[in-house]
Structures are given as C-alpha cells and as structure tokens.
Amino acid sequence: MNYEKSKKLFNEAKKYIPGGVNSPVRAFNSVGGTPLFIKKAKGAYIYDEDDNKYIELYNSWGPMILGHNHPLIAKAVKSSIKDSLSFGAPTRKEIQIAELIVDMVPSIESVRMVNSGTEATMSAIRLARGFTGKDKFIKFEGCYHGHGDSFLIAAGSGAMTLGVPNSPGVTEGTAKDTLLAPYNNFAALQQLVDENKGEIAALIIEPVAGNMGCVLPRLNYLQQIRDLCTKEGIVLIFDEVMTGFRLAKGGAQERFGVIPDMTTLGKIIGAGLPVGAYGGKKEIMNFVSPVGPVYQAGTLSGNPVAMSAGITMLTYLNEHPEVYQYIDNLGIEIVSGIRRVLLKHKLPYTINQIGSMYSLFFTEEEVTDLESAKTADTKMFGLYFHEMLKRGVYLPPAQFESLFLSTAIQEKHVRKIIKAHEESILAIHNL
Ligand code: KE4
C-alpha cells in the first residue's frame, strides 16, 4: 500500500491544525504510522487520498449504519440545500425528527436537538442537576461521554470515589462533583451511592460500553442500576450516542428492556451530519429553557439540512426493522469467523460482541470493565491494525474502541475480512 499523499497531507495539516487532526483519536497515535486522509466513501468502501480502497468497519464511529453515501440520505440532503442552509429559527423538520425520536426511543417523551454527543451529555447533566437541585453525578470508568469538563475525570486516589481532573484545564471544583465507579460492579456502585446519600443528581452510563472497546453489561446489571436510581431519586441517563438506533430501533434500552429517565443521542441521528439530542420524561425536559429555568441553546441546533439527513435515516430505520436482523447476523457471522481463526491457531483472544458492535481484545482475560480491558496488548493491536489495513480492511485506529458494521457489508466482504484477519494474525505472530 502506498500512503505517500496521506503523509504529505498530514505534514501540511500539522502546520495549521493541532496534531494535524480535528479529533485526537484520528491521529493514529495508539496504532502508530500516518493517519489516512480520506477522499471519499461509498457503501461498504472508503478510499484514501492515495486511492487505496478499504472495507469500512467503523463507519465514522457509528453513524453510517446504512453504509456510506446512501442514495436516500444523499437525495434528502441535496434537496434540502436548495432552501438555504440555516435559519436559526424553528422549522417543520424539527417537529418531524422529534416525533420520530419520541416514537422510536422508549424513554423519550420530549427531546431537544443539539449539535454533538458532547453537547447532549453536557446538557443532560446540567438539566438533571437543575431538576434535582443536587450537584454530584456518577459516571463509570472507561465510559466516555464527550469532552465536557465534568466528564474528563479520572478515578481519584484513595476511596476512588473522588474524581480528579484527567485533563489540564479541568478544575478541582468541577472534578469534585463527579463520582466514579467501576463498570459492571454493582456493589461498588451501591457503596458510592451510600457514601453520597441524597447528594447525587444523576448517573450516566453507556448501557453497552464502546469507549473501552465493546463491553457488555453483566446480566441484570442495568436493571439493578435502574432500581437503585428509582429508589434514591437519581436521574438515570443512558448515553446512547453509540448504541442509539444501532442495537435496536429503540437502542440498548429497547434491547435490554431497561428504561432510563433521560437518553442522550448522536451519530446515527444525524446520518453523518453534526447532530446530537437529549430527551426524556416531560417532567424533566420541561425544566429546560425557555419553558424552564435550565439554560441551554445553540445557533445550529435543529439545522434544517442536518434534520433532513436525520429524518431520512430514522424514517428508514423505523420502517425497515429487517436492518437490525441483518446487522446482528452480520456481527455474529464475522465474530464467529474471526474466533474460529483464533482458536485454530490456539490464540484465545477475547472478543466482545453485541449486534453490530464488537471488539477484538489482545488479551485472554474476560473483558468486563476498564481494568480488564487494559490487560490488552495495545502494541499487538497496532501491528494487527496495520496488517489489516495492508489487506484492505479499515478498523478503528485504537484498541479501546468498538467496531460498527453497516448493512452495506455483504457476504463477499465477510469472506475478505476473515481472510485478512487470518493472514494478519499469522503475520503478527510470525506463524
Ligand atoms: P461527540 O461529541 O464526539 O459527537 O460525542 C461524544 C460521545 C458521547 N457519548 C459516547 C458514548 C460517545 O461514544 C461519544 C463519542 N465517541 C467517540 C468514539 N469513541 C467519537 C470519536 C472521536 O472522539 O473522534
């Protein structure tokens, strides 16, 4: 594979953009090498500036569930731009997408559109604090909710319950109100709640974690959290930026049958254009301005072009439930294929998979939380990533990320992915 043009563009980009990228994970720091500069994508394929062609297995971190450049989405966007790009005023399209979301997502009775997942989660926490009059909230180690200050918190020393900033620029004052618990450990969560009785506004969780690699909730874990939050008057927020409209039409909350008080959304909801949203019970959402006292605003919120893309995407998913059977079976077929290869070569690495989300961890440990995820050999992942790239398969450039499949992936692609996987595994183990 020739990456000359990407190399040249990366050097050019670094002159004007911090690290040459507009989001850190794109810089390939965790896999090494030069980030690919992408020229175009269509269906199951993505093409870099050197005209290398790849089967795409992360789909813009999730949004492209129907594959890239789906004709229906492209048509909707093209027809929308004829009427101008933005008004900063209400439009009928915002009603259409809100109605779809309320219809599709079990927990949402009322929804506010924003422009990213970060905006959605930031706003949801502020709203939960305003609604309850409490300051503290719980997040889980290994879960990522965007770059809002109160989420960039690492587990503090000692009892681990006190957060400390994990990025310069985040103040101690902010960190003190973020409590951290390990994922999939209900006893630790119960202890944290008991130690902060009556002070906790909200608990936010990725119902299936994707940001430490794909990690599933243990049996009944989500229901236990639901029951605890109900008992303690804590606003339960499911961050479904990744899982929303992917694990089911109604996201993880539909798949697991556990209904939060609020849900945050992103990615698929915009079909690739910048859209986020937060919603939930009317009783809570009516605390948001202008109807309530909690302020939140956005010039481009509900942007008509982005709404056209999102309406088309959600309408298609709402009317084609067969999408979910297809991508779930795809996930099972690919994962059983790569697992067969690993067992054949006596390499029992861990694979976590649910529906069209999965991660191959270069560890033999069961991966159920951040600590166990970190036993994965990231160097091996980096070598594997580049071997797969050489064979025309494009993975997320980091071990602690989930893969996201699309309906554009067909049987012929599955065969290629598994063949590339076997050759890559043999290459990195010198077998
Ligand atoms: P954005 O602000 O990036 O739209 O969404 C933040 C966010 C919130 N919640 C969850 C569960 C998320 O996964 C994300 C963003 N996901 C990452 C992928 N790990 C986006 C990729 C990136 O940071 O460039």
Short mmCIF file of C-alpha atoms and ligand atoms in Angstrom, two decimals:
data_model
loop_
_atom_site.label_atom_id
_atom_site.label_comp_id
_atom_site.label_asym_id
_atom_site.label_seq_id
_atom_site.Cartn_x
_atom_site.Cartn_y
_atom_site.Cartn_z
CA MET A 1 0.00 0.00 0.00
CA ASN A 2 1.23 3.48 -0.86
CA TYR A 3 0.41 6.19 1.71
CA GLU A 4 2.51 8.99 0.17
CA LYS A 5 -0.29 11.50 -0.31
CA SER A 6 -1.60 10.94 3.25
CA LYS A 7 1.94 11.50 4.58
CA LYS A 8 2.25 14.76 2.64
CA LEU A 9 -1.20 15.98 3.70
CA PHE A 10 -0.52 15.10 7.33
CA ASN A 11 2.64 17.28 7.32
CA GLU A 12 0.64 20.08 5.68
CA ALA A 13 -2.19 19.68 8.21
CA LYS A 14 0.16 19.92 11.18
CA LYS A 15 1.11 23.45 10.09
CA TYR A 16 -2.39 24.76 10.82
CA ILE A 17 -4.25 22.19 12.97
CA PRO A 18 -3.14 20.94 16.41
CA GLY A 19 -1.65 17.49 15.75
CA GLY A 20 -2.93 17.74 12.17
CA VAL A 21 -6.37 16.44 13.16
CA ASN A 22 -9.67 17.80 14.42
CA SER A 23 -10.20 14.96 16.85
CA PRO A 24 -7.29 13.26 18.67
CA VAL A 25 -8.10 9.60 18.01
CA ARG A 26 -7.75 10.25 14.24
CA ALA A 27 -4.00 10.90 14.64
CA PHE A 28 -3.18 7.16 14.81
CA ASN A 29 -1.15 7.77 17.99
CA SER A 30 -2.27 4.49 19.51
CA VAL A 31 -1.53 2.38 16.42
CA GLY A 32 1.44 4.30 15.02
CA GLY A 33 2.03 5.34 11.43
CA THR A 34 0.45 8.12 9.39
CA PRO A 35 -3.28 8.78 9.64
CA LEU A 36 -5.08 8.11 6.37
CA PHE A 37 -6.51 11.19 4.72
CA ILE A 38 -9.83 10.11 3.31
CA LYS A 39 -11.04 11.24 -0.11
CA LYS A 40 -14.45 9.57 -0.41
CA ALA A 41 -16.59 6.64 0.62
CA LYS A 42 -19.48 4.69 -0.87
CA GLY A 43 -21.40 1.78 0.60
CA ALA A 44 -19.01 -0.62 2.32
CA TYR A 45 -15.89 1.05 0.91
CA ILE A 46 -13.76 4.00 1.90
CA TYR A 47 -10.94 5.46 -0.23
CA ASP A 48 -7.91 7.40 0.95
CA GLU A 49 -6.08 10.13 -0.94
CA ASP A 50 -3.67 7.53 -2.38
CA ASP A 51 -6.73 5.79 -3.89
CA ASN A 52 -6.32 2.79 -1.59
CA LYS A 53 -9.69 1.08 -1.13
CA TYR A 54 -10.79 -0.42 2.18
CA ILE A 55 -13.75 -2.30 3.59
CA GLU A 56 -15.00 0.09 6.23
CA LEU A 57 -15.55 -1.31 9.74
CA TYR A 58 -16.01 1.80 11.82
CA ASN A 59 -18.27 3.92 9.66
CA SER A 60 -17.40 7.37 11.03
CA TRP A 61 -17.55 5.93 14.60
CA GLY A 62 -21.08 4.63 14.10
CA PRO A 63 -23.30 6.97 12.03
CA MET A 64 -23.06 5.11 8.70
CA ILE A 65 -25.29 2.18 9.68
CA LEU A 66 -26.63 2.01 6.10
CA GLY A 67 -23.17 2.34 4.59
CA HIS A 68 -21.59 5.48 3.21
CA ASN A 69 -23.43 7.88 0.94
CA HIS A 70 -26.74 6.02 0.98
CA PRO A 71 -28.75 7.32 -2.01
CA LEU A 72 -31.81 8.20 0.09
CA ILE A 73 -29.74 10.28 2.53
CA ALA A 74 -27.78 11.97 -0.26
CA LYS A 75 -31.01 12.83 -2.08
CA ALA A 76 -32.58 14.31 1.07
CA VAL A 77 -29.53 16.48 1.75
CA LYS A 78 -29.29 17.66 -1.87
CA SER A 79 -32.94 18.66 -1.97
CA SER A 80 -32.70 20.39 1.42
CA ILE A 81 -29.82 22.72 0.48
CA LYS A 82 -31.98 24.27 -2.28
CA ASP A 83 -33.93 26.03 0.52
CA SER A 84 -30.81 27.56 2.15
CA LEU A 85 -28.61 26.01 4.85
CA SER A 86 -29.71 27.56 8.12
CA PHE A 87 -32.28 29.96 9.52
CA GLY A 88 -31.72 29.95 13.30
CA ALA A 89 -35.49 29.76 13.53
CA PRO A 90 -37.95 26.90 14.07
CA THR A 91 -38.77 24.66 11.09
CA ARG A 92 -41.27 21.86 10.47
CA LYS A 93 -38.36 19.42 10.09
CA GLU A 94 -37.56 19.73 13.79
CA ILE A 95 -41.09 18.57 14.61
CA GLN A 96 -40.70 15.64 12.22
CA ILE A 97 -37.45 14.37 13.78
CA ALA A 98 -38.71 14.97 17.33
CA GLU A 99 -41.84 12.94 16.57
CA LEU A 100 -39.69 10.11 15.16
CA ILE A 101 -37.41 10.08 18.21
CA VAL A 102 -40.34 10.10 20.64
CA ASP A 103 -41.90 7.26 18.67
CA MET A 104 -38.69 5.18 18.45
CA VAL A 105 -36.94 5.71 21.81
CA PRO A 106 -38.95 4.30 24.75
CA SER A 107 -37.69 6.77 27.39
CA ILE A 108 -38.17 9.93 25.37
CA GLU A 109 -41.39 11.96 25.71
CA SER A 110 -39.75 15.28 24.81
CA VAL A 111 -36.42 15.97 23.07
CA ARG A 112 -34.05 18.87 22.43
CA MET A 113 -31.73 18.85 19.38
CA VAL A 114 -28.08 19.91 19.74
CA ASN A 115 -25.00 19.55 17.51
CA SER A 116 -22.92 16.76 19.04
CA GLY A 117 -22.92 13.97 21.57
CA THR A 118 -20.82 16.14 23.87
CA GLU A 119 -23.44 18.88 23.83
CA ALA A 120 -26.12 16.30 24.52
CA THR A 121 -24.41 14.81 27.57
CA MET A 122 -23.27 18.16 28.96
CA SER A 123 -26.82 19.49 28.70
CA ALA A 124 -28.35 16.35 30.19
CA ILE A 125 -26.17 16.56 33.30
CA ARG A 126 -26.91 20.29 33.73
CA LEU A 127 -30.63 19.58 33.38
CA ALA A 128 -30.54 16.70 35.90
CA ARG A 129 -28.74 18.99 38.38
CA GLY A 130 -31.26 21.76 37.79
CA PHE A 131 -34.19 19.36 38.10
CA THR A 132 -32.98 17.72 41.34
CA GLY A 133 -31.18 20.69 42.91
CA LYS A 134 -28.20 18.39 43.58
CA ASP A 135 -24.60 18.76 42.34
CA LYS A 136 -22.93 15.36 42.19
CA PHE A 137 -23.26 12.78 39.43
CA ILE A 138 -21.87 9.31 38.83
CA LYS A 139 -20.03 8.15 35.72
CA PHE A 140 -18.20 4.88 35.13
CA GLU A 141 -14.52 4.28 34.49
CA GLY A 142 -13.96 3.53 30.84
CA CYS A 143 -17.17 5.20 29.70
CA TYR A 144 -16.72 8.27 27.52
CA HIS A 145 -19.41 10.92 27.23
CA GLY A 146 -17.64 13.57 25.13
CA HIS A 147 -15.20 16.25 26.18
CA GLY A 148 -17.35 18.26 28.62
CA ASP A 149 -15.27 19.28 31.66
CA SER A 150 -17.23 17.24 34.18
CA PHE A 151 -16.61 14.05 32.19
CA LEU A 152 -12.82 14.41 31.84
CA ILE A 153 -12.26 12.94 35.26
CA ALA A 154 -10.11 10.02 36.34
CA ALA A 155 -10.60 7.90 39.42
CA GLY A 156 -9.08 9.79 42.32
CA SER A 157 -6.72 8.29 44.87
CA GLY A 158 -7.91 6.51 47.98
CA ALA A 159 -11.54 5.51 48.04
CA MET A 160 -11.69 6.12 44.26
CA THR A 161 -14.96 7.88 44.78
CA LEU A 162 -13.47 11.39 44.49
CA GLY A 163 -12.79 12.33 40.88
CA VAL A 164 -9.65 14.20 39.83
CA PRO A 165 -9.22 16.04 36.52
CA ASN A 166 -7.66 13.91 33.80
CA SER A 167 -7.01 16.87 31.57
CA PRO A 168 -5.33 20.20 32.29
CA GLY A 169 -7.95 22.94 32.19
CA VAL A 170 -10.48 20.95 34.18
CA THR A 171 -10.71 22.47 37.65
CA GLU A 172 -10.70 20.71 41.01
CA GLY A 173 -14.01 22.47 41.61
CA THR A 174 -15.51 20.70 38.63
CA ALA A 175 -13.93 17.36 39.42
CA LYS A 176 -15.22 17.23 42.99
CA ASP A 177 -18.79 16.74 41.81
CA THR A 178 -18.00 13.82 39.52
CA LEU A 179 -18.07 10.43 41.24
CA LEU A 180 -16.55 7.39 39.57
CA ALA A 181 -17.48 3.74 39.85
CA PRO A 182 -16.09 0.68 38.05
CA TYR A 183 -18.34 -0.69 35.26
CA ASN A 184 -20.18 -3.95 35.94
CA ASN A 185 -19.61 -3.80 39.71
CA PHE A 186 -22.94 -3.13 41.38
CA ALA A 187 -21.58 -3.50 44.95
CA ALA A 188 -19.08 -0.68 44.35
CA LEU A 189 -21.87 1.49 42.93
CA GLN A 190 -24.12 0.78 45.91
CA GLN A 191 -21.28 1.78 48.26
CA LEU A 192 -20.68 5.01 46.29
CA VAL A 193 -24.35 5.94 46.49
CA ASP A 194 -24.44 5.14 50.22
CA GLU A 195 -21.37 7.36 50.80
CA ASN A 196 -23.06 10.26 48.99
CA LYS A 197 -26.61 9.75 50.16
CA GLY A 198 -29.02 12.43 48.98
CA GLU A 199 -26.32 14.40 47.09
CA ILE A 200 -26.45 12.70 43.69
CA ALA A 201 -28.36 14.34 40.84
CA ALA A 202 -27.71 11.79 38.12
CA LEU A 203 -25.98 8.64 36.98
CA ILE A 204 -24.84 8.49 33.35
CA ILE A 205 -23.79 5.23 31.71
CA GLU A 206 -23.12 3.75 28.30
CA PRO A 207 -25.64 0.85 28.51
CA VAL A 208 -23.23 -1.07 26.31
CA ALA A 209 -19.81 0.50 26.59
CA GLY A 210 -17.99 1.21 23.34
CA ASN A 211 -15.24 3.53 24.55
CA MET A 212 -13.08 0.97 26.35
CA GLY A 213 -13.67 -1.33 23.44
CA CYS A 214 -17.05 -3.08 23.34
CA VAL A 215 -18.01 -4.14 26.88
CA LEU A 216 -21.42 -5.60 27.68
CA PRO A 217 -23.33 -5.05 30.93
CA ARG A 218 -23.43 -8.16 33.13
CA LEU A 219 -26.76 -9.97 33.36
CA ASN A 220 -29.32 -7.75 35.13
CA TYR A 221 -26.74 -5.03 35.84
CA LEU A 222 -28.74 -2.33 34.05
CA GLN A 223 -31.94 -3.32 35.86
CA GLN A 224 -30.12 -3.17 39.21
CA ILE A 225 -28.97 0.37 38.34
CA ARG A 226 -32.49 1.30 37.27
CA ASP A 227 -33.92 0.06 40.58
CA LEU A 228 -31.21 1.87 42.60
CA CYS A 229 -31.82 5.17 40.80
CA THR A 230 -35.58 4.86 41.27
CA LYS A 231 -35.10 4.16 44.99
CA GLU A 232 -32.62 7.02 45.53
CA GLY A 233 -34.28 9.65 43.32
CA ILE A 234 -31.26 9.74 41.00
CA VAL A 235 -31.90 10.71 37.34
CA LEU A 236 -30.77 7.71 35.25
CA ILE A 237 -29.24 8.80 31.94
CA PHE A 238 -28.40 6.28 29.20
CA ASP A 239 -25.73 7.69 26.93
CA GLU A 240 -26.85 6.06 23.67
CA VAL A 241 -24.73 8.20 21.37
CA MET A 242 -23.19 4.94 20.09
CA THR A 243 -25.93 2.37 20.83
CA GLY A 244 -28.94 4.51 19.90
CA PHE A 245 -30.74 3.34 16.74
CA ARG A 246 -27.95 0.71 16.41
CA LEU A 247 -28.60 -2.07 18.94
CA ALA A 248 -32.31 -1.84 18.15
CA LYS A 249 -34.65 0.76 16.71
CA GLY A 250 -35.04 1.97 20.31
CA GLY A 251 -31.38 1.42 21.18
CA ALA A 252 -29.97 -0.53 24.12
CA GLN A 253 -32.92 0.46 26.31
CA GLU A 254 -35.23 -1.43 23.95
CA ARG A 255 -32.82 -4.38 23.57
CA PHE A 256 -32.36 -4.80 27.34
CA GLY A 257 -35.84 -3.63 28.33
CA VAL A 258 -34.48 -1.11 30.85
CA ILE A 259 -35.91 2.40 30.55
CA PRO A 260 -33.81 5.37 31.79
CA ASP A 261 -35.18 8.78 32.80
CA MET A 262 -33.18 10.52 30.07
CA THR A 263 -31.27 9.47 26.95
CA THR A 264 -28.51 11.21 25.04
CA LEU A 265 -28.12 10.62 21.31
CA GLY A 266 -25.71 11.42 18.48
CA LYS A 267 -24.01 9.82 15.47
CA ILE A 268 -26.74 7.84 13.63
CA ILE A 269 -29.35 10.52 14.44
CA GLY A 270 -27.56 12.87 12.02
CA ALA A 271 -26.71 10.20 9.42
CA GLY A 272 -23.21 11.66 9.35
CA LEU A 273 -24.11 15.34 9.75
CA PRO A 274 -23.45 17.04 13.11
CA VAL A 275 -26.47 16.24 15.26
CA GLY A 276 -26.94 15.34 18.91
CA ALA A 277 -30.02 15.25 21.11
CA TYR A 278 -31.10 14.73 24.69
CA GLY A 279 -34.56 13.80 25.83
CA GLY A 280 -36.59 12.02 28.44
CA LYS A 281 -39.60 12.40 30.69
CA LYS A 282 -41.61 15.57 30.05
CA GLU A 283 -41.45 16.29 33.79
CA ILE A 284 -37.66 16.67 33.47
CA MET A 285 -37.46 18.17 29.96
CA ASN A 286 -39.87 20.94 30.90
CA PHE A 287 -37.09 22.31 33.13
CA VAL A 288 -35.17 23.38 30.01
CA SER A 289 -35.39 26.97 28.79
CA PRO A 290 -37.43 28.67 27.50
CA VAL A 291 -40.14 26.68 29.31
CA GLY A 292 -38.00 26.05 32.40
CA PRO A 293 -35.06 27.66 34.20
CA VAL A 294 -32.17 25.44 33.00
CA TYR A 295 -30.43 27.28 30.17
CA GLN A 296 -29.24 25.57 27.00
CA ALA A 297 -29.01 26.99 23.46
CA GLY A 298 -27.38 26.54 20.04
CA THR A 299 -27.21 28.56 16.83
CA LEU A 300 -27.28 25.50 14.60
CA SER A 301 -29.42 23.24 16.77
CA GLY A 302 -32.08 21.64 14.56
CA ASN A 303 -30.22 22.74 11.44
CA PRO A 304 -32.58 22.04 8.51
CA VAL A 305 -30.01 20.24 6.32
CA ALA A 306 -28.90 18.01 9.20
CA MET A 307 -32.53 17.40 10.11
CA SER A 308 -33.26 16.28 6.53
CA ALA A 309 -30.48 13.70 6.80
CA GLY A 310 -31.61 12.57 10.24
CA ILE A 311 -35.29 12.36 9.31
CA THR A 312 -34.44 10.21 6.29
CA MET A 313 -32.18 7.93 8.34
CA LEU A 314 -34.61 7.47 11.24
CA THR A 315 -37.60 7.03 8.93
CA TYR A 316 -35.75 4.30 7.05
CA LEU A 317 -34.73 2.52 10.27
CA ASN A 318 -38.25 2.87 11.67
CA GLU A 319 -39.79 1.37 8.53
CA HIS A 320 -37.16 -1.36 7.95
CA PRO A 321 -36.78 -3.43 11.14
CA GLU A 322 -35.04 -6.04 8.96
CA VAL A 323 -31.95 -3.80 9.15
CA TYR A 324 -31.43 -4.98 12.73
CA GLN A 325 -31.72 -8.67 11.94
CA TYR A 326 -29.25 -8.18 9.11
CA ILE A 327 -26.56 -6.32 11.02
CA ASP A 328 -26.98 -8.56 14.09
CA ASN A 329 -26.42 -11.66 11.93
CA LEU A 330 -23.50 -9.90 10.25
CA GLY A 331 -21.93 -9.32 13.68
CA ILE A 332 -22.41 -12.96 14.62
CA GLU A 333 -21.01 -14.21 11.30
CA ILE A 334 -17.90 -12.02 11.35
CA VAL A 335 -17.13 -12.66 15.02
CA SER A 336 -17.59 -16.43 14.73
CA GLY A 337 -15.30 -16.35 11.69
CA ILE A 338 -12.53 -14.45 13.43
CA ARG A 339 -12.96 -16.51 16.59
CA ARG A 340 -12.64 -19.76 14.56
CA VAL A 341 -9.34 -18.47 13.17
CA LEU A 342 -8.01 -17.60 16.62
CA LEU A 343 -8.92 -20.99 18.08
CA LYS A 344 -7.43 -22.79 15.07
CA HIS A 345 -4.12 -21.08 15.84
CA LYS A 346 -4.51 -21.54 19.61
CA LEU A 347 -4.78 -17.79 20.24
CA PRO A 348 -7.82 -17.48 22.54
CA TYR A 349 -8.01 -13.68 22.49
CA THR A 350 -11.20 -12.14 23.87
CA ILE A 351 -13.92 -10.87 21.56
CA ASN A 352 -16.92 -8.98 22.94
CA GLN A 353 -19.86 -8.61 20.56
CA ILE A 354 -23.44 -7.47 20.65
CA GLY A 355 -25.40 -6.89 17.45
CA SER A 356 -23.28 -4.88 15.03
CA MET A 357 -20.78 -3.75 17.69
CA TYR A 358 -17.71 -5.78 18.58
CA SER A 359 -14.07 -5.54 19.69
CA LEU A 360 -11.16 -7.99 19.48
CA PHE A 361 -9.00 -7.53 22.58
CA PHE A 362 -5.41 -8.80 22.52
CA THR A 363 -5.80 -10.40 25.93
CA GLU A 364 -7.05 -13.80 27.13
CA GLU A 365 -8.79 -12.16 30.11
CA GLU A 366 -12.54 -11.73 30.18
CA VAL A 367 -13.09 -8.01 29.45
CA THR A 368 -15.88 -6.62 31.64
CA ASP A 369 -14.52 -3.22 32.74
CA LEU A 370 -11.68 -0.74 32.17
CA GLU A 371 -9.20 -2.63 34.35
CA SER A 372 -9.62 -5.90 32.45
CA ALA A 373 -9.73 -4.06 29.10
CA LYS A 374 -6.32 -2.59 29.94
CA THR A 375 -4.78 -6.08 30.05
CA ALA A 376 -4.98 -5.99 26.24
CA ASP A 377 -1.66 -5.70 24.41
CA THR A 378 -2.04 -2.40 22.55
CA LYS A 379 1.23 -2.93 20.66
CA MET A 380 -0.15 -6.17 19.19
CA PHE A 381 -3.33 -4.31 18.30
CA GLY A 382 -1.26 -1.68 16.46
CA LEU A 383 0.55 -4.35 14.43
CA TYR A 384 -2.78 -6.09 13.69
CA PHE A 385 -4.38 -2.78 12.66
CA HIS A 386 -1.70 -2.13 10.06
CA GLU A 387 -1.70 -5.71 8.75
CA MET A 388 -5.46 -5.46 8.24
CA LEU A 389 -5.04 -2.06 6.59
CA LYS A 390 -2.49 -3.53 4.16
CA ARG A 391 -5.13 -6.14 3.27
CA GLY A 392 -7.80 -3.53 2.62
CA VAL A 393 -9.74 -3.65 5.91
CA TYR A 394 -10.14 -0.37 7.80
CA LEU A 395 -10.55 -0.75 11.60
CA PRO A 396 -10.93 1.97 14.24
CA PRO A 397 -7.34 3.12 14.93
CA ALA A 398 -7.36 2.20 18.64
CA GLN A 399 -7.69 -0.95 20.75
CA PHE A 400 -10.17 0.68 23.12
CA GLU A 401 -12.83 1.38 20.50
CA SER A 402 -15.74 -0.62 19.15
CA LEU A 403 -16.22 -1.61 15.52
CA PHE A 404 -19.52 -0.66 13.88
CA LEU A 405 -20.97 -2.67 11.00
CA SER A 406 -23.26 -1.43 8.24
CA THR A 407 -25.89 -3.01 6.02
CA ALA A 408 -23.59 -2.31 3.05
CA ILE A 409 -21.34 -5.19 4.16
CA GLN A 410 -22.23 -8.33 2.19
CA GLU A 411 -21.06 -11.98 2.24
CA LYS A 412 -18.16 -11.26 -0.12
CA HIS A 413 -16.86 -8.64 2.32
CA VAL A 414 -17.19 -11.04 5.26
CA ARG A 415 -15.02 -13.58 3.46
CA LYS A 416 -12.40 -10.92 2.75
CA ILE A 417 -12.45 -9.67 6.38
CA ILE A 418 -11.93 -13.17 7.80
CA LYS A 419 -9.19 -13.98 5.25
CA ALA A 420 -7.39 -10.69 6.05
CA HIS A 421 -7.83 -11.42 9.75
CA GLU A 422 -6.19 -14.87 9.47
CA GLU A 423 -3.28 -13.56 7.38
CA SER A 424 -2.80 -10.63 9.79
CA ILE A 425 -2.89 -12.82 12.89
CA LEU A 426 -0.31 -15.17 11.33
CA ALA A 427 1.87 -12.22 10.31
CA ILE A 428 1.97 -10.56 13.74
CA HIS A 429 2.68 -13.86 15.49
CA ASN A 430 5.28 -14.91 12.88
CA LEU A 431 3.31 -18.15 12.40
P1 KE4 B 1 -19.28 13.71 20.03
O1 KE4 B 1 -19.18 14.99 20.82
O2 KE4 B 1 -17.94 13.18 19.59
O3 KE4 B 1 -20.32 13.80 18.90
O4 KE4 B 1 -19.92 12.59 21.02
C1 KE4 B 1 -19.28 12.34 22.24
C2 KE4 B 1 -19.67 10.96 22.70
C3 KE4 B 1 -20.62 10.84 23.71
N1 KE4 B 1 -21.01 9.62 24.16
C4 KE4 B 1 -20.50 8.49 23.63
C5 KE4 B 1 -20.97 7.16 24.15
C6 KE4 B 1 -19.53 8.55 22.58
O5 KE4 B 1 -19.04 7.41 22.06
C7 KE4 B 1 -19.11 9.80 22.11
C8 KE4 B 1 -18.07 9.95 21.02
N2 KE4 B 1 -17.46 8.74 20.56
C9 KE4 B 1 -16.12 8.85 20.03
C10 KE4 B 1 -15.69 7.44 19.61
N3 KE4 B 1 -15.12 6.73 20.71
C11 KE4 B 1 -16.04 9.83 18.91
C12 KE4 B 1 -14.75 9.77 18.11
C13 KE4 B 1 -13.87 10.95 18.40
O6 KE4 B 1 -13.74 11.35 19.59
O7 KE4 B 1 -13.30 11.45 17.42
#
